[in-house]
Amino acid sequence: MDKKLLIKYSEIGVKGKNRYIFEDMLVRNINSALKVLPGGASVRKAQGRVYVTYDENDYDEAISALTKVFGIAWICPMDQYDKMGFEDIAQAVNEHLKNTYDMLEEHTFKANCRRADKAFPMTSVEVNESIGETVLNEFPNMKVDVHDPEIMINIEIRPYDVNIYSKAIEGLSGMPVGSSGKAMLLLSGGIDSPVAGYMIAKRGVSVDAIYFHAPPYTSERAKQKVVDLAKIISRYSGPIKLHVVNFTEIQMKIYEICPHDELTIIMRRFMMRLAEHFAIKNDCLGLVTGESIGQVASQTMQSMLVTNEVCTLPVYRPLCAFDKLDIVAISEKIDAYETSILPYEDCCTIFVAKHPVTKPKLDRIVKSEHKLDSIIDELMERAIETTEVIEI
Ligand code: ATP
Ligand code: MG
């Protein structure tokens, strides 16, 4: 008998002629997630499913890794036997139950046979009835419940093997990362943008990231925090190329020349321009931010209209309709929250005005921006040239 994991994947995106792309990405991502297992693992796809063969001692690590892979709906620990007759199947079911549950306690169950091997001498209904009997004979604390059983004993009788499984551990669902192209995430040290990165990766999107810092006003620790957040996102999204842009000169110049109530909005327009530059350079198909409608002055719909205006790539805002509490819940779930709330300074909060405009007018902002015309190209170029790239 081999202990395997049966991976059932979510249906989204698996239909039609692109199905193999989805499946191959999933297999690739499972393979790389399972590299951490000391005993190794092999991954194989067959008939709309994926099977993982692994060392049973690595069970906890395998489950922990697989529950971070987008595209997996369920993980079922499975006993796989070579083709065998009913007596052996019944024996195997009893073994499975003994190894999986405390059989001194009461449980309800139902046998659920799928017979793909049409040469097998019993029908699936007959197998179910007979397994019901043999289980009841072996375990006095078991009761049949065909409507809402606690234990669903799945028995798959196939031409070359027999699978027995009853537990299903829920995966994250979503789509395999890499199946939807790549986007550039504007990653700050806050709560929202790491969650936005996680959410976009859940739709199968690979993630690169960009962080604007303002040394010496923002510290090395603030930058390290962003690196740490990128590492957390990468547990789900895979490798991230993090661009660290020195934004100090540009920010200082805006502060010096533009009206202070428009600082944030103008600053954000330059962030978007720089993010788009690196996005296009890295074949990204869009930008991603952690903005949520109305959360702060720079995230009113009017502000976002004005910020958005400088971009030609689509800007995805996975959190636009989320309340802060919902965002915090996801942040906690993905283990980013403790890092996100570390109290290091952020470039946006250092040069912020006391009363920023909440309903900026595009023509006024553009006019203010024109005051930077003589110098801004040079500053942008320098910011691009001095950008540091960190492979996460
Ligand atoms: P977050 O919690 O993600 O920091 P926030 O609520 O603080 O968001 P803002 O500071 O207005 O909101 O930023 C809105 C979005 O702009 C962020 O979610 C992020 O995508 C991007 N952003 C803000 N500051 C930076 C920065 N220093 N570097 C990169 N992206 C940034
Ligand atoms: Mg922030």
Tab-separated table of C-alpha atoms and ligand atoms in Angstrom:
chain	number	residue	atom	x	y	z
A	1	MET	CA	0.000	0.000	0.000
A	2	ASP	CA	1.175	3.520	-0.763
A	3	LYS	CA	0.208	6.551	1.271
A	4	LYS	CA	-0.611	9.328	-1.169
A	5	LEU	CA	-2.311	12.685	-1.163
A	6	LEU	CA	-5.137	13.135	-3.593
A	7	ILE	CA	-5.361	16.767	-4.659
A	8	LYS	CA	-8.712	17.967	-5.920
A	9	TYR	CA	-8.598	21.350	-7.583
A	10	SER	CA	-11.095	24.101	-7.885
A	11	GLU	CA	-13.157	24.162	-11.043
A	12	ILE	CA	-12.478	27.788	-11.949
A	13	GLY	CA	-10.449	28.048	-15.084
A	14	VAL	CA	-10.165	24.339	-15.672
A	15	LYS	CA	-12.677	24.020	-18.423
A	16	GLY	CA	-11.973	24.171	-22.134
A	17	LYS	CA	-8.769	23.945	-24.069
A	18	ASN	CA	-6.689	25.889	-21.541
A	19	ARG	CA	-7.191	23.258	-18.912
A	20	TYR	CA	-3.728	21.753	-19.374
A	21	ILE	CA	-2.070	25.125	-18.720
A	22	PHE	CA	-3.894	25.352	-15.421
A	23	GLU	CA	-3.003	21.774	-14.500
A	24	ASP	CA	0.659	22.053	-15.474
A	25	MET	CA	1.037	25.249	-13.444
A	26	LEU	CA	-0.583	23.574	-10.465
A	27	VAL	CA	1.736	20.557	-10.707
A	28	ARG	CA	4.745	22.861	-11.027
A	29	ASN	CA	3.657	24.920	-8.001
A	30	ILE	CA	2.954	21.818	-5.920
A	31	ASN	CA	6.379	20.466	-6.824
A	32	SER	CA	8.105	23.627	-5.719
A	33	ALA	CA	6.017	23.891	-2.528
A	34	LEU	CA	6.978	20.320	-1.596
A	35	LYS	CA	10.726	20.898	-2.069
A	36	VAL	CA	10.871	21.506	1.697
A	37	LEU	CA	9.961	17.884	2.526
A	38	PRO	CA	12.967	15.992	3.929
A	39	GLY	CA	11.760	12.716	2.398
A	40	GLY	CA	11.050	14.195	-1.047
A	41	ALA	CA	7.831	13.861	-3.036
A	42	SER	CA	6.654	13.088	-6.518
A	43	VAL	CA	3.675	14.723	-8.171
A	44	ARG	CA	1.623	13.256	-10.996
A	45	LYS	CA	-1.515	14.393	-12.753
A	46	ALA	CA	-4.172	12.031	-14.062
A	47	GLN	CA	-7.827	12.373	-15.047
A	48	GLY	CA	-8.547	15.805	-13.601
A	49	ARG	CA	-6.662	15.213	-10.380
A	50	VAL	CA	-3.192	15.373	-8.964
A	51	TYR	CA	-1.552	12.663	-6.863
A	52	VAL	CA	1.332	13.280	-4.490
A	53	THR	CA	3.523	10.398	-3.354
A	54	TYR	CA	5.484	11.302	-0.237
A	55	ASP	CA	7.090	9.993	2.936
A	56	GLU	CA	4.404	9.571	5.591
A	57	ASN	CA	6.710	11.049	8.258
A	58	ASP	CA	6.437	14.385	6.407
A	59	TYR	CA	2.640	14.491	6.644
A	60	ASP	CA	2.345	17.717	8.694
A	61	GLU	CA	4.881	19.593	6.571
A	62	ALA	CA	3.233	18.410	3.370
A	63	ILE	CA	-0.198	19.626	4.488
A	64	SER	CA	1.208	22.930	5.692
A	65	ALA	CA	2.897	23.482	2.308
A	66	LEU	CA	-0.085	22.411	0.212
A	67	THR	CA	-2.523	24.614	2.107
A	68	LYS	CA	-0.541	27.602	0.773
A	69	VAL	CA	-0.833	26.614	-2.891
A	70	PHE	CA	-3.556	28.456	-4.805
A	71	GLY	CA	-5.703	26.252	-7.025
A	72	ILE	CA	-6.051	23.391	-4.536
A	73	ALA	CA	-9.587	22.939	-3.272
A	74	TRP	CA	-9.138	19.783	-1.192
A	75	ILE	CA	-6.312	17.562	0.002
A	76	CYS	CA	-7.319	13.961	0.754
A	77	PRO	CA	-4.874	11.603	2.512
A	78	MET	CA	-5.359	8.372	0.600
A	79	ASP	CA	-4.351	4.704	0.826
A	80	GLN	CA	-3.583	3.316	-2.609
A	81	TYR	CA	-3.479	-0.447	-3.206
A	82	ASP	CA	-2.779	-2.557	-6.267
A	83	LYS	CA	-5.869	-4.049	-7.890
A	84	MET	CA	-7.573	-6.424	-5.393
A	85	GLY	CA	-10.793	-8.328	-4.676
A	86	PHE	CA	-13.631	-7.443	-2.315
A	87	GLU	CA	-12.294	-9.326	0.743
A	88	ASP	CA	-9.031	-7.391	0.594
A	89	ILE	CA	-10.860	-4.125	0.008
A	90	ALA	CA	-13.013	-4.687	3.096
A	91	GLN	CA	-9.869	-5.452	5.112
A	92	ALA	CA	-8.198	-2.312	3.776
A	93	VAL	CA	-11.202	-0.160	4.715
A	94	ASN	CA	-11.031	-1.448	8.305
A	95	GLU	CA	-7.313	-0.680	8.441
A	96	HIS	CA	-7.946	2.797	7.082
A	97	LEU	CA	-10.549	3.499	9.746
A	98	LYS	CA	-8.334	2.173	12.565
A	99	ASN	CA	-5.405	4.285	11.404
A	100	THR	CA	-7.446	7.447	10.904
A	101	TYR	CA	-10.004	7.596	13.729
A	102	ASP	CA	-10.391	6.640	17.367
A	103	MET	CA	-12.610	3.618	16.838
A	104	LEU	CA	-13.475	3.371	20.541
A	105	GLU	CA	-15.613	6.465	20.049
A	106	GLU	CA	-18.934	6.569	18.255
A	107	HIS	CA	-19.000	7.649	14.618
A	108	THR	CA	-21.508	7.646	11.789
A	109	PHE	CA	-20.400	6.632	8.304
A	110	LYS	CA	-21.427	5.952	4.764
A	111	ALA	CA	-19.587	3.914	2.127
A	112	ASN	CA	-19.247	5.686	-1.203
A	113	CYS	CA	-17.899	3.434	-3.959
A	114	ARG	CA	-16.900	4.553	-7.456
A	115	ARG	CA	-16.271	1.671	-9.793
A	116	ALA	CA	-14.238	2.746	-12.793
A	117	ASP	CA	-13.144	-0.878	-13.370
A	118	LYS	CA	-16.181	-2.253	-15.123
A	119	ALA	CA	-14.709	-5.780	-14.916
A	120	PHE	CA	-15.013	-5.763	-11.127
A	121	PRO	CA	-17.608	-8.452	-10.259
A	122	MET	CA	-19.769	-6.304	-7.930
A	123	THR	CA	-21.668	-3.100	-8.657
A	124	SER	CA	-20.916	-0.009	-6.608
A	125	VAL	CA	-24.223	-0.375	-4.766
A	126	GLU	CA	-23.285	-3.924	-3.805
A	127	VAL	CA	-19.849	-2.790	-2.640
A	128	ASN	CA	-21.423	-0.066	-0.499
A	129	GLU	CA	-23.829	-2.491	1.133
A	130	SER	CA	-21.172	-5.096	1.782
A	131	ILE	CA	-18.663	-2.569	3.142
A	132	GLY	CA	-21.443	-1.264	5.392
A	133	GLU	CA	-21.830	-4.761	6.806
A	134	THR	CA	-18.139	-5.512	7.263
A	135	VAL	CA	-17.561	-2.174	9.015
A	136	LEU	CA	-20.522	-2.689	11.337
A	137	ASN	CA	-19.246	-6.182	12.170
A	138	GLU	CA	-15.754	-4.984	12.958
A	139	PHE	CA	-16.574	-1.791	14.908
A	140	PRO	CA	-19.502	-1.861	17.371
A	141	ASN	CA	-19.407	1.956	17.784
A	142	MET	CA	-20.036	2.685	14.113
A	143	LYS	CA	-23.508	3.582	12.818
A	144	VAL	CA	-24.675	4.078	9.257
A	145	ASP	CA	-25.983	7.527	8.333
A	146	VAL	CA	-26.573	7.886	4.610
A	147	HIS	CA	-27.729	11.516	4.801
A	148	ASP	CA	-25.143	13.310	6.913
A	149	PRO	CA	-22.322	10.902	7.799
A	150	GLU	CA	-19.368	12.071	9.860
A	151	ILE	CA	-17.077	9.741	7.911
A	152	MET	CA	-17.564	9.323	4.176
A	153	ILE	CA	-15.540	6.261	3.196
A	154	ASN	CA	-14.594	6.758	-0.441
A	155	ILE	CA	-13.606	3.604	-2.279
A	156	GLU	CA	-12.448	3.971	-5.856
A	157	ILE	CA	-12.085	0.705	-7.723
A	158	ARG	CA	-10.051	1.395	-10.840
A	159	PRO	CA	-8.556	-0.896	-13.515
A	160	TYR	CA	-5.081	-0.968	-11.930
A	161	ASP	CA	-5.543	0.148	-8.355
A	162	VAL	CA	-7.918	0.801	-5.475
A	163	ASN	CA	-8.032	4.107	-3.579
A	164	ILE	CA	-9.459	4.499	-0.094
A	165	TYR	CA	-9.848	7.890	1.580
A	166	SER	CA	-12.197	9.654	3.954
A	167	LYS	CA	-10.647	12.944	5.088
A	168	ALA	CA	-10.578	16.150	3.086
A	169	ILE	CA	-8.495	19.099	4.226
A	170	GLU	CA	-9.618	22.367	2.707
A	171	GLY	CA	-7.162	24.221	0.459
A	172	LEU	CA	-7.145	27.905	-0.512
A	173	SER	CA	-8.833	27.381	-3.901
A	174	GLY	CA	-8.227	30.178	-6.409
A	175	MET	CA	-6.044	29.671	-9.488
A	176	PRO	CA	-2.452	28.418	-9.734
A	177	VAL	CA	0.020	31.281	-9.612
A	178	GLY	CA	1.490	31.826	-13.068
A	179	SER	CA	-1.666	30.908	-14.934
A	180	SER	CA	-2.767	34.554	-15.273
A	181	GLY	CA	0.318	36.601	-16.120
A	182	LYS	CA	2.211	38.987	-13.839
A	183	ALA	CA	1.457	42.268	-12.062
A	184	MET	CA	3.484	44.909	-10.231
A	185	LEU	CA	2.372	45.360	-6.628
A	186	LEU	CA	2.926	48.723	-4.950
A	187	LEU	CA	4.063	47.345	-1.616
A	188	SER	CA	4.255	49.621	1.404
A	189	GLY	CA	4.858	48.532	4.970
A	190	GLY	CA	1.167	48.793	5.839
A	191	ILE	CA	-1.596	46.282	6.345
A	192	ASP	CA	-3.383	46.667	3.039
A	193	SER	CA	-0.894	46.181	0.223
A	194	PRO	CA	0.403	42.762	1.395
A	195	VAL	CA	-3.207	41.572	1.502
A	196	ALA	CA	-3.766	42.998	-1.994
A	197	GLY	CA	-0.719	41.011	-3.182
A	198	TYR	CA	-2.090	37.840	-1.643
A	199	MET	CA	-5.506	38.412	-3.216
A	200	ILE	CA	-4.176	39.034	-6.714
A	201	ALA	CA	-1.921	35.950	-6.461
A	202	LYS	CA	-5.028	33.951	-5.565
A	203	ARG	CA	-6.313	34.731	-9.056
A	204	GLY	CA	-3.259	33.057	-10.544
A	205	VAL	CA	-1.236	36.245	-11.000
A	206	SER	CA	2.540	36.220	-10.425
A	207	VAL	CA	3.720	39.186	-8.395
A	208	ASP	CA	6.632	41.593	-8.649
A	209	ALA	CA	6.741	44.470	-6.189
A	210	ILE	CA	7.907	48.049	-5.843
A	211	TYR	CA	8.603	49.958	-2.637
A	212	PHE	CA	9.292	53.682	-2.390
A	213	HIS	CA	11.494	54.729	0.466
A	214	ALA	CA	12.818	58.110	1.477
A	215	PRO	CA	16.147	57.772	3.233
A	216	PRO	CA	17.174	59.258	5.627
A	217	TYR	CA	13.562	60.058	6.563
A	218	THR	CA	12.628	56.397	6.365
A	219	SER	CA	14.953	53.925	8.039
A	220	GLU	CA	16.683	50.714	7.060
A	221	ARG	CA	14.293	48.955	9.468
A	222	ALA	CA	11.290	50.263	7.530
A	223	LYS	CA	12.819	48.823	4.351
A	224	GLN	CA	13.568	45.502	6.065
A	225	LYS	CA	9.918	45.369	7.134
A	226	VAL	CA	8.853	45.594	3.489
A	227	VAL	CA	11.351	42.868	2.547
A	228	ASP	CA	9.858	40.714	5.313
A	229	LEU	CA	6.328	41.381	4.039
A	230	ALA	CA	7.402	40.442	0.515
A	231	LYS	CA	8.741	37.159	1.942
A	232	ILE	CA	5.374	36.493	3.564
A	233	ILE	CA	3.522	37.145	0.293
A	234	SER	CA	5.985	34.927	-1.563
A	235	ARG	CA	4.959	31.921	0.550
A	236	TYR	CA	1.780	32.071	-1.519
A	237	SER	CA	2.830	33.848	-4.708
A	238	GLY	CA	6.251	32.299	-5.320
A	239	PRO	CA	9.375	34.367	-6.080
A	240	ILE	CA	9.017	38.170	-6.073
A	241	LYS	CA	11.362	40.692	-7.658
A	242	LEU	CA	11.219	43.631	-5.246
A	243	HIS	CA	12.226	47.055	-6.579
A	244	VAL	CA	13.313	49.536	-3.928
A	245	VAL	CA	13.096	53.071	-5.303
A	246	ASN	CA	14.750	56.016	-3.619
A	247	PHE	CA	11.955	58.572	-3.640
A	248	THR	CA	13.530	61.241	-1.426
A	249	GLU	CA	14.562	63.757	-4.063
A	250	ILE	CA	11.231	63.649	-5.841
A	251	GLN	CA	9.318	63.992	-2.601
A	252	MET	CA	11.462	66.895	-1.412
A	253	LYS	CA	10.991	68.701	-4.698
A	254	ILE	CA	7.204	68.248	-4.604
A	255	TYR	CA	7.217	69.482	-1.011
A	256	GLU	CA	9.256	72.515	-1.998
A	257	ILE	CA	7.270	73.541	-5.051
A	258	CYS	CA	3.677	72.239	-4.936
A	259	PRO	CA	0.751	73.248	-2.698
A	260	HIS	CA	0.887	71.230	0.502
A	261	ASP	CA	-2.727	70.090	0.444
A	262	GLU	CA	-1.963	68.410	-2.896
A	263	LEU	CA	1.259	66.706	-1.815
A	264	THR	CA	-0.067	63.223	-1.306
A	265	ILE	CA	-1.960	63.103	-4.558
A	266	ILE	CA	0.967	64.417	-6.620
A	267	MET	CA	3.350	62.076	-4.847
A	268	ARG	CA	1.076	59.162	-5.595
A	269	ARG	CA	0.940	60.110	-9.287
A	270	PHE	CA	4.730	59.929	-9.431
A	271	MET	CA	4.688	56.596	-7.627
A	272	MET	CA	2.288	55.248	-10.229
A	273	ARG	CA	4.429	56.538	-13.093
A	274	LEU	CA	7.545	54.882	-11.671
A	275	ALA	CA	5.666	51.675	-10.880
A	276	GLU	CA	4.388	51.580	-14.447
A	277	HIS	CA	7.904	52.075	-15.804
A	278	PHE	CA	9.164	49.003	-13.940
A	279	ALA	CA	5.972	47.072	-14.671
A	280	ILE	CA	6.382	47.461	-18.423
A	281	LYS	CA	10.092	46.685	-18.205
A	282	ASN	CA	9.254	43.412	-16.414
A	283	ASP	CA	6.386	42.316	-18.687
A	284	CYS	CA	3.725	42.980	-16.054
A	285	LEU	CA	0.180	43.323	-17.353
A	286	GLY	CA	-1.072	45.605	-14.610
A	287	LEU	CA	-0.409	47.447	-11.350
A	288	VAL	CA	-1.830	46.422	-7.976
A	289	THR	CA	-2.416	48.630	-4.938
A	290	GLY	CA	-3.920	48.140	-1.485
A	291	GLU	CA	-6.374	51.009	-1.917
A	292	SER	CA	-9.872	50.752	-0.522
A	293	ILE	CA	-12.534	53.273	-1.494
A	294	GLY	CA	-12.871	56.036	1.057
A	295	GLN	CA	-10.332	54.670	3.525
A	296	VAL	CA	-8.245	57.872	3.580
A	297	ALA	CA	-8.137	61.183	1.688
A	298	SER	CA	-5.999	59.744	-1.095
A	299	GLN	CA	-8.448	56.890	-1.611
A	300	THR	CA	-11.668	58.748	-2.313
A	301	MET	CA	-13.007	57.967	-5.764
A	302	GLN	CA	-12.044	61.486	-6.870
A	303	SER	CA	-8.462	60.967	-5.666
A	304	MET	CA	-8.176	57.607	-7.345
A	305	LEU	CA	-9.477	59.076	-10.583
A	306	VAL	CA	-6.707	61.646	-10.477
A	307	THR	CA	-4.011	59.113	-9.519
A	308	ASN	CA	-5.187	56.648	-12.101
A	309	GLU	CA	-4.939	59.219	-14.865
A	310	VAL	CA	-1.174	58.860	-15.216
A	311	CYS	CA	-1.362	55.088	-15.865
A	312	THR	CA	-1.861	53.318	-19.153
A	313	LEU	CA	-1.766	49.840	-17.585
A	314	PRO	CA	-4.857	48.691	-15.707
A	315	VAL	CA	-4.638	49.310	-11.956
A	316	TYR	CA	-6.075	46.433	-9.941
A	317	ARG	CA	-7.358	47.249	-6.476
A	318	PRO	CA	-8.396	43.921	-4.985
A	319	LEU	CA	-9.420	45.579	-1.696
A	320	CYS	CA	-11.420	48.455	-3.163
A	321	ALA	CA	-14.681	47.201	-1.674
A	322	PHE	CA	-13.302	45.712	1.554
A	323	ASP	CA	-13.804	47.132	5.033
A	324	LYS	CA	-10.702	47.529	7.176
A	325	LEU	CA	-11.826	44.717	9.500
A	326	ASP	CA	-12.115	42.296	6.580
A	327	ILE	CA	-8.638	43.292	5.420
A	328	VAL	CA	-7.210	42.804	8.919
A	329	ALA	CA	-8.781	39.337	9.105
A	330	ILE	CA	-6.995	38.267	5.910
A	331	SER	CA	-3.776	39.916	7.059
A	332	GLU	CA	-3.925	37.815	10.230
A	333	LYS	CA	-4.776	34.667	8.316
A	334	ILE	CA	-1.711	34.994	6.095
A	335	ASP	CA	0.531	35.870	9.079
A	336	ALA	CA	1.359	39.346	7.798
A	337	TYR	CA	-0.411	41.370	10.490
A	338	GLU	CA	2.260	41.228	13.210
A	339	THR	CA	4.847	42.488	10.731
A	340	SER	CA	2.536	45.101	9.181
A	341	ILE	CA	1.817	46.803	12.509
A	342	LEU	CA	5.475	47.305	13.440
A	343	PRO	CA	5.649	51.066	13.981
A	344	TYR	CA	8.209	52.159	11.377
A	345	GLU	CA	7.861	55.362	9.430
A	346	ASP	CA	6.442	55.405	5.907
A	347	CYS	CA	7.418	57.871	3.193
A	348	CYS	CA	3.765	58.832	2.664
A	349	THR	CA	3.261	59.833	6.273
A	350	ILE	CA	6.404	61.937	6.586
A	351	PHE	CA	5.549	64.659	4.106
A	352	VAL	CA	1.831	64.515	4.581
A	353	ALA	CA	-0.271	67.681	4.834
A	354	LYS	CA	-2.522	68.374	7.815
A	355	HIS	CA	-5.539	68.854	5.571
A	356	PRO	CA	-5.053	67.022	2.274
A	357	VAL	CA	-7.574	67.612	-0.510
A	358	THR	CA	-10.188	64.882	-0.525
A	359	LYS	CA	-11.764	65.893	-3.822
A	360	PRO	CA	-8.846	66.907	-6.031
A	361	LYS	CA	-9.588	68.386	-9.442
A	362	LEU	CA	-7.468	66.934	-12.216
A	363	ASP	CA	-6.795	70.243	-13.990
A	364	ARG	CA	-5.574	71.884	-10.789
A	365	ILE	CA	-3.299	68.949	-9.941
A	366	VAL	CA	-1.872	68.903	-13.472
A	367	LYS	CA	-1.232	72.642	-13.216
A	368	SER	CA	0.601	72.239	-9.921
A	369	GLU	CA	2.623	69.395	-11.385
A	370	HIS	CA	3.763	71.595	-14.268
A	371	LYS	CA	5.759	73.619	-11.775
A	372	LEU	CA	8.103	70.619	-11.600
A	373	ASP	CA	8.649	70.485	-15.375
A	374	SER	CA	12.193	71.829	-15.459
A	375	ILE	CA	13.576	69.280	-13.034
A	376	ILE	CA	11.311	66.263	-12.749
A	377	ASP	CA	12.608	64.229	-15.716
A	378	GLU	CA	16.094	64.314	-14.314
A	379	LEU	CA	14.854	63.292	-10.857
A	380	MET	CA	12.756	60.458	-12.265
A	381	GLU	CA	15.701	59.184	-14.288
A	382	ARG	CA	17.933	59.215	-11.236
A	383	ALA	CA	15.307	57.364	-9.190
A	384	ILE	CA	15.097	54.704	-11.902
A	385	GLU	CA	18.856	54.378	-12.236
A	386	THR	CA	19.442	54.011	-8.506
A	387	THR	CA	16.644	51.501	-7.939
A	388	GLU	CA	17.787	48.432	-6.063
A	389	VAL	CA	16.359	45.040	-7.034
A	390	ILE	CA	16.004	42.368	-4.359
A	391	GLU	CA	15.070	38.820	-5.371
A	392	ILE	CA	12.684	37.390	-2.796
B	1	ATP	P1	-1.116	50.180	3.111
B	1	ATP	O1	-1.751	49.624	4.335
B	1	ATP	O2	-0.971	49.187	2.001
B	1	ATP	O3	0.157	50.916	3.390
B	1	ATP	P2	-2.572	52.588	3.325
B	1	ATP	O4	-3.891	52.356	3.913
B	1	ATP	O5	-1.475	53.043	4.199
B	1	ATP	O6	-2.134	51.258	2.562
B	1	ATP	P3	-1.840	54.660	1.431
B	1	ATP	O7	-0.652	54.997	2.219
B	1	ATP	O8	-2.763	55.716	0.927
B	1	ATP	O9	-2.796	53.602	2.151
B	1	ATP	O10	-1.365	53.835	0.185
B	1	ATP	C1	-2.270	53.308	-0.718
B	1	ATP	C2	-1.556	52.285	-1.552
B	1	ATP	O11	-0.466	52.888	-2.254
B	1	ATP	C3	-0.902	51.196	-0.737
B	1	ATP	O12	-1.815	50.161	-0.448
B	1	ATP	C4	0.204	50.750	-1.634
B	1	ATP	O13	-0.277	49.895	-2.644
B	1	ATP	C5	0.642	52.053	-2.277
B	1	ATP	N1	1.732	52.669	-1.484
B	1	ATP	C6	1.650	53.577	-0.505
B	1	ATP	N2	2.871	53.910	-0.015
B	1	ATP	C7	3.756	53.162	-0.691
B	1	ATP	C8	5.192	53.020	-0.661
B	1	ATP	N3	5.946	53.708	0.201
B	1	ATP	N4	5.750	52.142	-1.522
B	1	ATP	C9	4.995	51.435	-2.384
B	1	ATP	N5	3.662	51.525	-2.454
B	1	ATP	C10	3.030	52.381	-1.637
B	2	MG	MG	0.504	52.795	4.076
